[in-house]
mmCIF file of C-alpha atoms in Angstrom:
data_model
loop_
_atom_site.group_PDB
_atom_site.id
_atom_site.type_symbol
_atom_site.label_atom_id
_atom_site.label_comp_id
_atom_site.label_asym_id
_atom_site.label_seq_id
_atom_site.Cartn_x
_atom_site.Cartn_y
_atom_site.Cartn_z
ATOM 1 C CA GLN A 1 32.342 25.674 158.795
ATOM 2 C CA TYR A 2 29.243 23.518 158.350
ATOM 3 C CA PRO A 3 29.438 22.412 154.702
ATOM 4 C CA LEU A 4 27.918 18.956 155.211
ATOM 5 C CA LEU A 5 25.024 20.343 157.235
ATOM 6 C CA ILE A 6 24.386 23.070 154.649
ATOM 7 C CA GLU A 7 24.458 20.506 151.836
ATOM 8 C CA GLN A 8 21.962 18.325 153.715
ATOM 9 C CA LEU A 9 19.603 21.258 154.315
ATOM 10 C CA ILE A 10 19.755 22.326 150.674
ATOM 11 C CA ASN A 11 19.086 18.767 149.460
ATOM 12 C CA ILE A 12 16.086 18.425 151.760
ATOM 13 C CA SER A 13 14.656 21.775 150.658
ATOM 14 C CA GLN A 14 14.981 20.782 146.999
ATOM 15 C CA GLN A 15 12.971 17.610 147.624
ATOM 16 C CA PHE A 16 10.023 19.734 148.783
ATOM 17 C CA THR A 17 10.184 22.537 146.205
ATOM 18 C CA SER A 18 6.783 21.602 144.768
ATOM 19 C CA ASN A 19 5.115 21.795 148.203
ATOM 20 C CA CYS A 20 7.165 23.507 150.922
ATOM 21 C CA SER A 21 4.303 23.237 153.410
ATOM 22 C CA LEU A 22 5.043 19.495 153.750
ATOM 23 C CA ILE A 23 8.380 20.171 155.466
ATOM 24 C CA GLN A 24 8.491 18.791 159.004
ATOM 25 C CA CYS A 25 11.227 19.348 161.575
ATOM 26 C CA ARG A 26 12.127 15.683 161.951
ATOM 27 C CA ILE A 27 13.329 15.494 158.331
ATOM 28 C CA THR A 28 16.539 17.354 159.147
ATOM 29 C CA ARG A 29 17.772 14.235 160.976
ATOM 30 C CA SER A 30 19.921 16.320 163.283
ATOM 31 C CA ASN A 31 20.540 15.901 166.989
ATOM 32 C CA TYR A 32 20.642 19.681 167.289
ATOM 33 C CA SER A 33 17.266 21.307 167.823
ATOM 34 C CA GLY A 34 18.165 24.851 168.819
ATOM 35 C CA PRO A 35 18.584 28.141 166.965
ATOM 36 C CA VAL A 36 21.078 28.728 164.163
ATOM 37 C CA CYS A 37 22.955 31.960 163.451
ATOM 38 C CA LEU A 38 23.768 32.729 159.833
ATOM 39 C CA LYS A 39 26.745 34.841 158.759
ATOM 40 C CA ASN A 40 24.296 37.600 157.771
ATOM 41 C CA GLY A 41 23.363 37.953 161.460
ATOM 42 C CA ARG A 42 19.910 36.405 161.122
ATOM 43 C CA THR A 43 18.766 33.770 163.616
ATOM 44 C CA TYR A 44 16.555 30.856 162.622
ATOM 45 C CA ALA A 45 14.837 29.121 165.526
ATOM 46 C CA HIS A 46 15.432 25.619 164.157
ATOM 47 C CA LEU A 47 17.104 23.865 161.232
ATOM 48 C CA CYS A 48 13.688 23.087 159.744
ATOM 49 C CA ASP A 49 13.003 26.845 159.591
ATOM 50 C CA LEU A 50 16.153 27.146 157.499
ATOM 51 C CA VAL A 51 14.976 24.340 155.209
ATOM 52 C CA PHE A 52 11.607 26.069 154.773
ATOM 53 C CA ALA A 53 13.286 29.419 154.022
ATOM 54 C CA LEU A 54 15.431 27.710 151.374
ATOM 55 C CA CYS A 55 12.406 25.959 149.921
ATOM 56 C CA ILE A 56 10.326 29.117 149.483
ATOM 57 C CA GLY A 57 13.299 31.079 148.147
ATOM 58 C CA GLU A 58 13.698 33.368 151.155
ATOM 59 C CA LEU A 59 17.317 32.214 151.372
ATOM 60 C CA ASP A 60 19.685 31.727 148.460
ATOM 61 C CA ALA A 61 21.258 28.262 148.654
ATOM 62 C CA GLU A 62 24.433 29.452 146.919
ATOM 63 C CA HIS A 63 25.114 32.053 149.588
ATOM 64 C CA LEU A 64 23.910 30.178 152.678
ATOM 65 C CA GLN A 65 26.540 30.354 155.415
ATOM 66 C CA ILE A 66 26.031 29.175 158.980
ATOM 67 C CA ASP A 67 28.150 31.129 161.434
ATOM 68 C CA TYR A 68 27.436 29.043 164.535
ATOM 69 C CA LEU A 69 24.788 26.997 166.302
ATOM 70 C CA GLY A 70 22.881 29.239 168.674
ATOM 71 C CA PRO A 71 21.105 32.586 168.471
ATOM 72 C CA CYS A 72 22.936 35.495 166.869
ATOM 73 C CA VAL A 73 24.299 37.968 169.386
ATOM 74 C CA SER A 74 25.851 41.383 168.987
ATOM 75 C CA HIS A 75 28.580 41.146 171.635
ATOM 76 C CA CYS A 76 31.739 39.141 171.072
ATOM 77 C CA SER A 77 31.940 37.962 174.650
ATOM 78 C CA SER A 78 28.712 35.998 174.159
ATOM 79 C CA VAL A 79 30.072 33.710 171.426
ATOM 80 C CA LYS A 80 33.366 32.320 170.220
ATOM 81 C CA ARG A 81 33.052 34.193 166.891
ATOM 82 C CA CYS A 82 31.333 37.353 165.752
ATOM 83 C CA PHE A 83 28.818 37.568 162.929
ATOM 84 C CA SER A 84 29.553 41.202 162.138
ATOM 85 C CA ASP A 85 32.625 42.565 160.373
ATOM 86 C CA ARG A 86 32.161 45.735 162.432
ATOM 87 C CA GLU A 87 33.131 43.976 165.647
ATOM 88 C CA ILE A 88 36.659 43.336 166.826
ATOM 89 C CA CYS A 89 36.964 40.176 168.876
#
């Protein structure tokens, strides 16, 4: 759902592979500054946290999938889509 954003985040993380500590939030060049929910149900507080996780290898770029912008929730009524296959929306 967010292929261009994911591509941008991966490209930025690859630029900093030699020194991930240099990553700063403004480099994501996004107007969105809130949390991000991944399809695995994990919330990252900001896009730059995602970039850092990619950079240090905590996240696998090939399997990175953003479910929606906002914190992950466990109840369908709280979001338009669920992050868990166990839920019926």
